mmCIF file of C-alpha atoms in Angstrom:
data_model
loop_
_atom_site.group_PDB
_atom_site.id
_atom_site.type_symbol
_atom_site.label_atom_id
_atom_site.label_comp_id
_atom_site.label_asym_id
_atom_site.label_seq_id
_atom_site.Cartn_x
_atom_site.Cartn_y
_atom_site.Cartn_z
ATOM 1 C CA UNK A 1 212.235 8.080 34.576
ATOM 2 C CA UNK A 2 211.532 11.588 35.852
ATOM 3 C CA UNK A 3 214.723 13.152 37.235
ATOM 4 C CA UNK A 4 212.897 15.946 39.005
ATOM 5 C CA UNK A 5 209.413 16.531 40.349
ATOM 6 C CA UNK A 6 208.145 20.095 40.299
ATOM 7 C CA UNK A 7 206.808 21.431 43.573
ATOM 8 C CA UNK A 8 203.237 22.696 43.632
ATOM 9 C CA UNK A 9 201.874 25.880 45.093
ATOM 10 C CA UNK A 10 201.490 25.994 48.844
ATOM 11 C CA UNK A 11 198.289 27.182 50.432
ATOM 12 C CA UNK A 12 197.880 29.128 53.648
ATOM 13 C CA UNK A 13 194.223 28.313 54.232
ATOM 14 C CA UNK A 14 194.939 24.861 55.672
ATOM 15 C CA UNK A 15 194.892 23.845 59.341
ATOM 16 C CA UNK A 16 198.192 23.670 61.213
ATOM 17 C CA UNK A 17 200.296 20.805 59.814
ATOM 18 C CA UNK A 18 200.432 17.515 61.623
ATOM 19 C CA UNK A 19 203.932 16.693 62.843
ATOM 20 C CA UNK A 20 205.891 15.077 60.027
ATOM 21 C CA UNK A 21 203.499 16.295 57.314
ATOM 22 C CA UNK A 22 204.241 19.337 55.184
ATOM 23 C CA UNK A 23 202.054 22.440 55.472
ATOM 24 C CA UNK A 24 201.044 21.972 51.844
ATOM 25 C CA UNK A 25 199.473 18.687 52.830
ATOM 26 C CA UNK A 26 202.078 16.671 50.962
ATOM 27 C CA UNK A 27 203.563 13.695 52.789
ATOM 28 C CA UNK A 28 207.210 14.421 53.592
ATOM 29 C CA UNK A 29 208.058 11.800 56.203
ATOM 30 C CA UNK A 30 210.255 10.378 54.868
ATOM 31 C CA UNK A 31 211.104 11.679 51.393
ATOM 32 C CA UNK A 32 208.428 9.917 49.361
ATOM 33 C CA UNK A 33 209.249 11.333 45.952
ATOM 34 C CA UNK A 34 211.788 9.909 43.564
ATOM 35 C CA UNK A 35 215.164 11.671 43.536
ATOM 36 C CA UNK A 36 217.167 10.243 40.664
ATOM 37 C CA UNK A 37 220.257 12.232 41.628
ATOM 38 C CA UNK A 38 220.523 10.128 44.810
ATOM 39 C CA UNK A 39 219.771 6.818 43.097
ATOM 40 C CA UNK A 40 221.713 4.635 40.672
ATOM 41 C CA UNK A 41 219.056 4.121 38.014
ATOM 42 C CA UNK A 42 217.562 1.183 39.903
ATOM 43 C CA UNK A 43 214.192 1.401 38.165
ATOM 44 C CA UNK A 44 215.997 1.300 34.820
ATOM 45 C CA UNK A 45 217.689 -1.971 35.735
ATOM 46 C CA UNK A 46 215.671 -3.873 38.330
ATOM 47 C CA UNK A 47 212.301 -3.688 36.583
ATOM 48 C CA UNK A 48 211.270 -5.536 33.398
ATOM 49 C CA UNK A 49 209.915 -3.789 30.286
ATOM 50 C CA UNK A 50 207.446 -5.348 27.862
ATOM 51 C CA UNK A 51 207.314 -3.996 24.311
ATOM 52 C CA UNK A 52 204.016 -2.133 24.121
ATOM 53 C CA UNK A 53 202.535 1.333 23.880
ATOM 54 C CA UNK A 54 204.465 2.113 27.078
ATOM 55 C CA UNK A 55 207.871 0.698 26.150
ATOM 56 C CA UNK A 56 209.639 0.463 22.807
ATOM 57 C CA UNK A 57 211.391 -2.805 23.640
ATOM 58 C CA UNK A 58 211.471 -5.891 25.843
ATOM 59 C CA UNK A 59 213.865 -5.843 28.769
ATOM 60 C CA UNK A 60 214.145 -8.512 31.458
ATOM 61 C CA UNK A 61 214.451 -7.631 35.125
ATOM 62 C CA UNK A 62 218.055 -7.099 36.168
ATOM 63 C CA UNK A 63 219.260 -5.945 32.759
ATOM 64 C CA UNK A 64 220.072 -2.229 32.290
ATOM 65 C CA UNK A 65 217.945 -0.267 29.870
ATOM 66 C CA UNK A 66 220.031 0.547 26.765
ATOM 67 C CA UNK A 67 219.225 4.224 27.336
ATOM 68 C CA UNK A 68 220.880 4.252 30.766
ATOM 69 C CA UNK A 69 224.199 6.106 30.717
ATOM 70 C CA UNK A 70 227.312 5.291 32.734
ATOM 71 C CA UNK A 71 226.442 8.094 35.166
ATOM 72 C CA UNK A 72 223.105 6.358 35.929
ATOM 73 C CA UNK A 73 221.101 9.016 34.084
ATOM 74 C CA UNK A 74 218.711 8.484 31.203
ATOM 75 C CA UNK A 75 220.152 9.376 27.811
ATOM 76 C CA UNK A 76 216.738 10.221 26.336
ATOM 77 C CA UNK A 77 215.049 11.697 29.401
ATOM 78 C CA UNK A 78 213.901 14.845 27.579
ATOM 79 C CA UNK A 79 212.232 12.839 24.790
ATOM 80 C CA UNK A 80 211.047 9.636 26.448
ATOM 81 C CA UNK A 81 207.513 9.845 25.056
ATOM 82 C CA UNK A 82 208.710 10.604 21.545
ATOM 83 C CA UNK A 83 211.070 7.610 21.687
ATOM 84 C CA UNK A 84 208.317 5.206 22.780
ATOM 85 C CA UNK A 85 208.997 5.099 26.528
ATOM 86 C CA UNK A 86 205.854 6.739 27.873
ATOM 87 C CA UNK A 87 205.817 4.181 30.684
ATOM 88 C CA UNK A 88 208.956 5.753 32.115
ATOM 89 C CA UNK A 89 207.265 9.149 32.384
ATOM 90 C CA UNK A 90 204.394 7.589 34.343
ATOM 91 C CA UNK A 91 206.490 5.670 36.860
ATOM 92 C CA UNK A 92 207.439 6.960 40.316
ATOM 93 C CA UNK A 93 209.324 4.965 42.942
ATOM 94 C CA UNK A 94 207.942 7.021 45.889
ATOM 95 C CA UNK A 95 211.522 7.625 46.986
ATOM 96 C CA UNK A 96 212.418 3.934 47.199
ATOM 97 C CA UNK A 97 215.336 4.354 44.796
ATOM 98 C CA UNK A 98 217.294 6.714 47.008
ATOM 99 C CA UNK A 99 216.331 4.745 50.136
ATOM 100 C CA UNK A 100 217.769 1.516 48.711
ATOM 101 C CA UNK A 101 220.799 3.248 47.204
ATOM 102 C CA UNK A 102 221.764 5.495 50.100
ATOM 103 C CA UNK A 103 220.405 3.678 53.163
ATOM 104 C CA UNK A 104 219.946 -0.040 52.507
ATOM 105 C CA UNK A 105 223.207 -0.330 50.551
ATOM 106 C CA UNK A 106 224.991 2.687 52.074
ATOM 107 C CA UNK A 107 225.787 4.403 48.770
ATOM 108 C CA UNK A 108 227.102 1.339 46.935
ATOM 109 C CA UNK A 109 225.899 1.170 43.345
ATOM 110 C CA UNK A 110 225.021 -1.954 41.404
ATOM 111 C CA UNK A 111 227.817 -1.443 38.881
ATOM 112 C CA UNK A 112 230.600 -1.598 41.474
ATOM 113 C CA UNK A 113 228.931 -4.124 43.785
ATOM 114 C CA UNK A 114 229.454 -7.820 43.275
ATOM 115 C CA UNK A 115 226.890 -9.834 41.348
ATOM 116 C CA UNK A 116 225.304 -11.229 44.493
ATOM 117 C CA UNK A 117 224.877 -7.755 45.996
ATOM 118 C CA UNK A 118 223.540 -6.388 42.724
ATOM 119 C CA UNK A 119 220.947 -9.156 42.496
ATOM 120 C CA UNK A 120 219.909 -8.547 46.091
ATOM 121 C CA UNK A 121 219.631 -4.821 45.356
ATOM 122 C CA UNK A 122 217.282 -5.564 42.473
ATOM 123 C CA UNK A 123 215.237 -7.896 44.703
ATOM 124 C CA UNK A 124 214.919 -5.338 47.473
ATOM 125 C CA UNK A 125 214.014 -2.323 45.338
ATOM 126 C CA UNK A 126 210.411 -3.423 44.484
ATOM 127 C CA UNK A 127 209.835 -4.376 48.135
ATOM 128 C CA UNK A 128 210.857 -0.944 49.396
ATOM 129 C CA UNK A 129 208.848 0.666 46.616
ATOM 130 C CA UNK A 130 205.696 -1.089 47.880
ATOM 131 C CA UNK A 131 206.458 -0.007 51.447
ATOM 132 C CA UNK A 132 207.018 3.597 50.377
ATOM 133 C CA UNK A 133 203.724 3.615 48.530
ATOM 134 C CA UNK A 134 202.040 2.530 51.779
ATOM 135 C CA UNK A 135 203.897 5.316 53.601
ATOM 136 C CA UNK A 136 202.480 7.756 51.064
ATOM 137 C CA UNK A 137 198.903 6.663 51.783
ATOM 138 C CA UNK A 138 199.416 6.643 55.539
ATOM 139 C CA UNK A 139 201.034 10.073 55.549
ATOM 140 C CA UNK A 140 198.237 11.481 53.404
ATOM 141 C CA UNK A 141 195.620 9.931 55.692
ATOM 142 C CA UNK A 142 197.186 11.851 58.580
ATOM 143 C CA UNK A 143 196.454 15.132 56.767
ATOM 144 C CA UNK A 144 192.717 14.370 56.532
ATOM 145 C CA UNK A 145 190.794 15.988 59.419
ATOM 146 C CA UNK A 146 187.839 13.605 59.028
ATOM 147 C CA UNK A 147 190.168 10.690 59.761
ATOM 148 C CA UNK A 148 191.253 12.013 63.162
ATOM 149 C CA UNK A 149 189.517 9.137 65.018
ATOM 150 C CA UNK A 150 192.063 6.749 63.483
ATOM 151 C CA UNK A 151 195.085 9.069 63.487
ATOM 152 C CA UNK A 152 196.758 7.281 66.446
ATOM 153 C CA UNK A 153 196.529 3.943 64.634
ATOM 154 C CA UNK A 154 197.687 5.546 61.398
ATOM 155 C CA UNK A 155 200.740 7.011 63.139
ATOM 156 C CA UNK A 156 201.681 3.639 64.591
ATOM 157 C CA UNK A 157 201.243 1.986 61.205
ATOM 158 C CA UNK A 158 203.377 4.655 59.543
ATOM 159 C CA UNK A 159 206.139 4.211 62.121
ATOM 160 C CA UNK A 160 206.035 0.429 61.745
ATOM 161 C CA UNK A 161 206.161 0.657 57.945
ATOM 162 C CA UNK A 162 209.092 3.061 58.085
ATOM 163 C CA UNK A 163 210.890 0.617 60.395
ATOM 164 C CA UNK A 164 210.393 -2.136 57.826
ATOM 165 C CA UNK A 165 212.064 -0.021 55.120
ATOM 166 C CA UNK A 166 215.177 0.091 57.321
ATOM 167 C CA UNK A 167 215.575 -3.667 57.582
ATOM 168 C CA UNK A 168 218.815 -5.178 56.241
ATOM 169 C CA UNK A 169 218.725 -6.440 52.632
ATOM 170 C CA UNK A 170 218.282 -10.103 53.548
ATOM 171 C CA UNK A 171 215.236 -9.393 55.716
ATOM 172 C CA UNK A 172 213.707 -7.023 53.185
ATOM 173 C CA UNK A 173 213.995 -9.638 50.443
ATOM 174 C CA UNK A 174 212.135 -12.154 52.643
ATOM 175 C CA UNK A 175 209.459 -9.712 53.829
ATOM 176 C CA UNK A 176 205.818 -10.612 53.190
ATOM 177 C CA UNK A 177 204.731 -7.246 51.819
ATOM 178 C CA UNK A 178 201.308 -8.561 50.864
ATOM 179 C CA UNK A 179 200.464 -9.450 54.460
ATOM 180 C CA UNK A 180 201.616 -6.053 55.692
ATOM 181 C CA UNK A 181 199.633 -4.330 52.968
ATOM 182 C CA UNK A 182 196.467 -6.153 54.059
ATOM 183 C CA UNK A 183 196.958 -4.877 57.605
ATOM 184 C CA UNK A 184 197.409 -1.305 56.393
ATOM 185 C CA UNK A 185 194.429 -1.598 54.050
ATOM 186 C CA UNK A 186 192.093 -2.078 57.011
ATOM 187 C CA UNK A 187 193.117 1.365 58.282
ATOM 188 C CA UNK A 188 192.947 2.945 54.845
ATOM 189 C CA UNK A 189 189.429 1.568 54.337
ATOM 190 C CA UNK A 190 188.342 3.061 57.653
ATOM 191 C CA UNK A 191 189.929 6.358 56.653
ATOM 192 C CA UNK A 192 188.016 6.264 53.383
ATOM 193 C CA UNK A 193 184.719 5.638 55.146
ATOM 194 C CA UNK A 194 185.240 8.571 57.510
ATOM 195 C CA UNK A 195 186.274 11.010 54.790
ATOM 196 C CA UNK A 196 183.557 10.036 52.341
ATOM 197 C CA UNK A 197 180.883 10.090 55.059
ATOM 198 C CA UNK A 198 181.811 13.688 55.789
ATOM 199 C CA UNK A 199 181.591 14.581 52.097
ATOM 200 C CA UNK A 200 178.201 12.903 51.841
ATOM 201 C CA UNK A 201 176.998 14.761 54.925
ATOM 202 C CA UNK A 202 178.010 18.115 53.460
ATOM 203 C CA UNK A 203 176.338 17.551 50.096
ATOM 204 C CA UNK A 204 173.166 15.884 51.358
ATOM 205 C CA UNK A 205 171.070 13.263 49.515
ATOM 206 C CA UNK A 206 169.217 15.822 47.411
ATOM 207 C CA UNK A 207 172.258 17.794 46.307
ATOM 208 C CA UNK A 208 173.438 15.529 43.503
ATOM 209 C CA UNK A 209 173.845 15.897 39.794
ATOM 210 C CA UNK A 210 172.978 12.950 37.617
ATOM 211 C CA UNK A 211 175.909 10.717 36.739
ATOM 212 C CA UNK A 212 177.006 9.674 33.281
ATOM 213 C CA UNK A 213 175.509 6.784 31.375
ATOM 214 C CA UNK A 214 177.777 4.311 33.162
ATOM 215 C CA UNK A 215 177.885 6.265 36.422
ATOM 216 C CA UNK A 216 175.697 4.040 38.585
ATOM 217 C CA UNK A 217 173.918 5.052 41.768
ATOM 218 C CA UNK A 218 174.991 2.333 44.180
ATOM 219 C CA UNK A 219 175.921 3.658 47.613
ATOM 220 C CA UNK A 220 178.804 2.208 49.555
ATOM 221 C CA UNK A 221 178.291 0.033 52.612
ATOM 222 C CA UNK A 222 180.484 2.386 54.628
ATOM 223 C CA UNK A 223 180.882 6.118 54.168
ATOM 224 C CA UNK A 224 179.046 8.328 51.714
ATOM 225 C CA UNK A 225 178.869 8.461 47.959
ATOM 226 C CA UNK A 226 178.541 5.793 45.303
ATOM 227 C CA UNK A 227 180.415 2.513 45.492
ATOM 228 C CA UNK A 228 182.415 1.671 42.356
ATOM 229 C CA UNK A 229 185.058 -0.344 44.162
ATOM 230 C CA UNK A 230 186.760 -2.635 41.651
ATOM 231 C CA UNK A 231 184.225 -1.677 38.968
ATOM 232 C CA UNK A 232 184.905 -2.249 35.274
ATOM 233 C CA UNK A 233 184.494 1.264 33.865
ATOM 234 C CA UNK A 234 186.729 0.922 30.815
ATOM 235 C CA UNK A 235 185.689 3.583 28.327
ATOM 236 C CA UNK A 236 182.759 4.622 30.550
ATOM 237 C CA UNK A 237 180.955 7.825 29.584
ATOM 238 C CA UNK A 238 181.138 9.780 32.827
ATOM 239 C CA UNK A 239 181.256 13.282 31.427
ATOM 240 C CA UNK A 240 179.998 15.705 34.069
ATOM 241 C CA UNK A 241 179.228 12.838 36.475
ATOM 242 C CA UNK A 242 178.717 13.570 40.153
ATOM 243 C CA UNK A 243 181.213 11.280 41.851
ATOM 244 C CA UNK A 244 181.591 13.261 45.055
ATOM 245 C CA UNK A 245 182.500 10.979 47.924
ATOM 246 C CA UNK A 246 182.492 7.928 45.651
ATOM 247 C CA UNK A 247 184.638 4.879 46.250
ATOM 248 C CA UNK A 248 186.653 4.177 43.117
ATOM 249 C CA UNK A 249 189.134 1.919 44.875
ATOM 250 C CA UNK A 250 190.687 -0.379 42.305
ATOM 251 C CA UNK A 251 188.204 0.684 39.619
ATOM 252 C CA UNK A 252 189.306 0.187 36.013
ATOM 253 C CA UNK A 253 188.802 3.589 34.369
ATOM 254 C CA UNK A 254 191.020 3.054 31.334
ATOM 255 C CA UNK A 255 190.035 5.529 28.600
ATOM 256 C CA UNK A 256 186.976 6.636 30.598
ATOM 257 C CA UNK A 257 185.560 10.060 29.763
ATOM 258 C CA UNK A 258 185.581 11.983 33.051
ATOM 259 C CA UNK A 259 185.504 15.387 31.398
ATOM 260 C CA UNK A 260 184.088 17.905 33.852
ATOM 261 C CA UNK A 261 183.307 15.191 36.428
ATOM 262 C CA UNK A 262 183.090 16.119 40.108
ATOM 263 C CA UNK A 263 185.452 13.846 42.029
ATOM 264 C CA UNK A 264 185.771 15.871 45.196
ATOM 265 C CA UNK A 265 186.104 13.600 48.201
ATOM 266 C CA UNK A 266 186.429 10.476 46.039
ATOM 267 C CA UNK A 267 188.702 7.611 47.073
ATOM 268 C CA UNK A 268 190.982 6.820 44.119
ATOM 269 C CA UNK A 269 193.364 4.331 45.680
ATOM 270 C CA UNK A 270 194.456 1.815 43.049
ATOM 271 C CA UNK A 271 192.137 3.196 40.351
ATOM 272 C CA UNK A 272 193.501 2.587 36.856
ATOM 273 C CA UNK A 273 193.374 5.983 35.132
ATOM 274 C CA UNK A 274 195.404 5.133 32.049
ATOM 275 C CA UNK A 275 194.273 7.362 29.193
ATOM 276 C CA UNK A 276 191.245 8.545 31.213
ATOM 277 C CA UNK A 277 190.159 12.038 30.191
ATOM 278 C CA UNK A 278 190.209 14.315 33.233
ATOM 279 C CA UNK A 279 189.896 17.572 31.306
ATOM 280 C CA UNK A 280 188.094 20.184 33.443
ATOM 281 C CA UNK A 281 187.360 17.554 36.107
ATOM 282 C CA UNK A 282 187.431 18.573 39.763
ATOM 283 C CA UNK A 283 189.699 16.308 41.824
ATOM 284 C CA UNK A 284 190.537 19.021 44.341
ATOM 285 C CA UNK A 285 189.279 17.006 47.297
ATOM 286 C CA UNK A 286 190.045 13.519 45.998
ATOM 287 C CA UNK A 287 192.347 11.424 48.161
ATOM 288 C CA UNK A 288 194.736 8.503 47.816
ATOM 289 C CA UNK A 289 195.537 9.708 44.292
ATOM 290 C CA UNK A 290 199.197 9.175 43.376
ATOM 291 C CA UNK A 291 201.403 10.891 40.852
ATOM 292 C CA UNK A 292 201.828 7.729 38.714
ATOM 293 C CA UNK A 293 198.028 7.445 38.387
ATOM 294 C CA UNK A 294 197.757 11.057 37.324
ATOM 295 C CA UNK A 295 200.706 10.815 34.938
ATOM 296 C CA UNK A 296 198.923 7.981 33.124
ATOM 297 C CA UNK A 297 195.764 10.046 32.578
ATOM 298 C CA UNK A 298 194.968 12.964 30.288
ATOM 299 C CA UNK A 299 193.987 16.387 31.536
ATOM 300 C CA UNK A 300 194.261 20.082 30.883
ATOM 301 C CA UNK A 301 194.775 23.442 32.548
ATOM 302 C CA UNK A 302 191.186 23.315 33.789
ATOM 303 C CA UNK A 303 191.662 20.074 35.746
ATOM 304 C CA UNK A 304 191.570 20.857 39.457
ATOM 305 C CA UNK A 305 193.960 18.723 41.488
ATOM 306 C CA UNK A 306 194.533 17.899 45.169
ATOM 307 C CA UNK A 307 197.672 19.346 46.727
ATOM 308 C CA UNK A 308 199.226 15.893 47.074
ATOM 309 C CA UNK A 309 200.077 15.763 43.333
ATOM 310 C CA UNK A 310 201.398 18.061 40.627
ATOM 311 C CA UNK A 311 200.088 18.689 37.128
ATOM 312 C CA UNK A 312 201.873 16.382 34.643
ATOM 313 C CA UNK A 313 204.095 18.300 32.274
ATOM 314 C CA UNK A 314 202.795 16.372 29.257
ATOM 315 C CA UNK A 315 199.205 17.560 29.778
ATOM 316 C CA UNK A 316 198.234 20.110 27.178
ATOM 317 C CA UNK A 317 196.064 23.165 27.708
ATOM 318 C CA UNK A 318 193.284 21.492 25.723
ATOM 319 C CA UNK A 319 193.674 18.009 27.278
#
């Protein structure tokens, strides 16, 4: 798993930061990026691996990866992809690892804890990871000026979600994350509608390039742009497509060709971008895009990214 995440370049042409949100626009309340130095390799133990293109072996949940050293660091971190563990380079815990290690279990590691505590630690980690992912979306939504009408509700939801991450282990393990996620999704959908409507208003109905062969022209029920929510776009030819203000929530874009596509103002929450080609694509105004999604895609030096993510180190100049 990544032991460090490079910081991106800050910009000075942004509005004054909202309290609790970094000037760069990156969510920083709380620390929502993995910090392996403050964790105990929880993702390398708690999560299962399935032998595939992403992992070189099978590993059940609760069993340490054979590459995990005694100091809780990865023994092949510098060559994970070459050794067949590309899935590790894609994963990000959104800071849940250090929250569980340092807060929930007060610095106790799974090696020294008793078996019952270790099992509970492994149960709690995925729960907190889901909550931290929601915190990421909520914090990002609070940086979007078009979403100001729902900022008060977003703040309350963020505070409530942060409170849930601080529950004791027993309560975290019993938490119905799915129900909480559904509540938050209502706000995130409204945020999406507001942001995409603004994008659509700026571009206008006549200011659109033609989409790719599988691009579609269906407009969303709320907000502006095309609606590809949950669409099956595996291998779709979307080179140069105009997807400004589109809803790609939960869309399956595995191996899609998005070379040179315009994705400014597009909602990418939950979109599957594994092996999608983003070379020279413009995602500079896209929102609800996470680092794990981007890490799973292909891109190049010409791919324009939003400030909420950093360019994956494995991307080549040519894509």
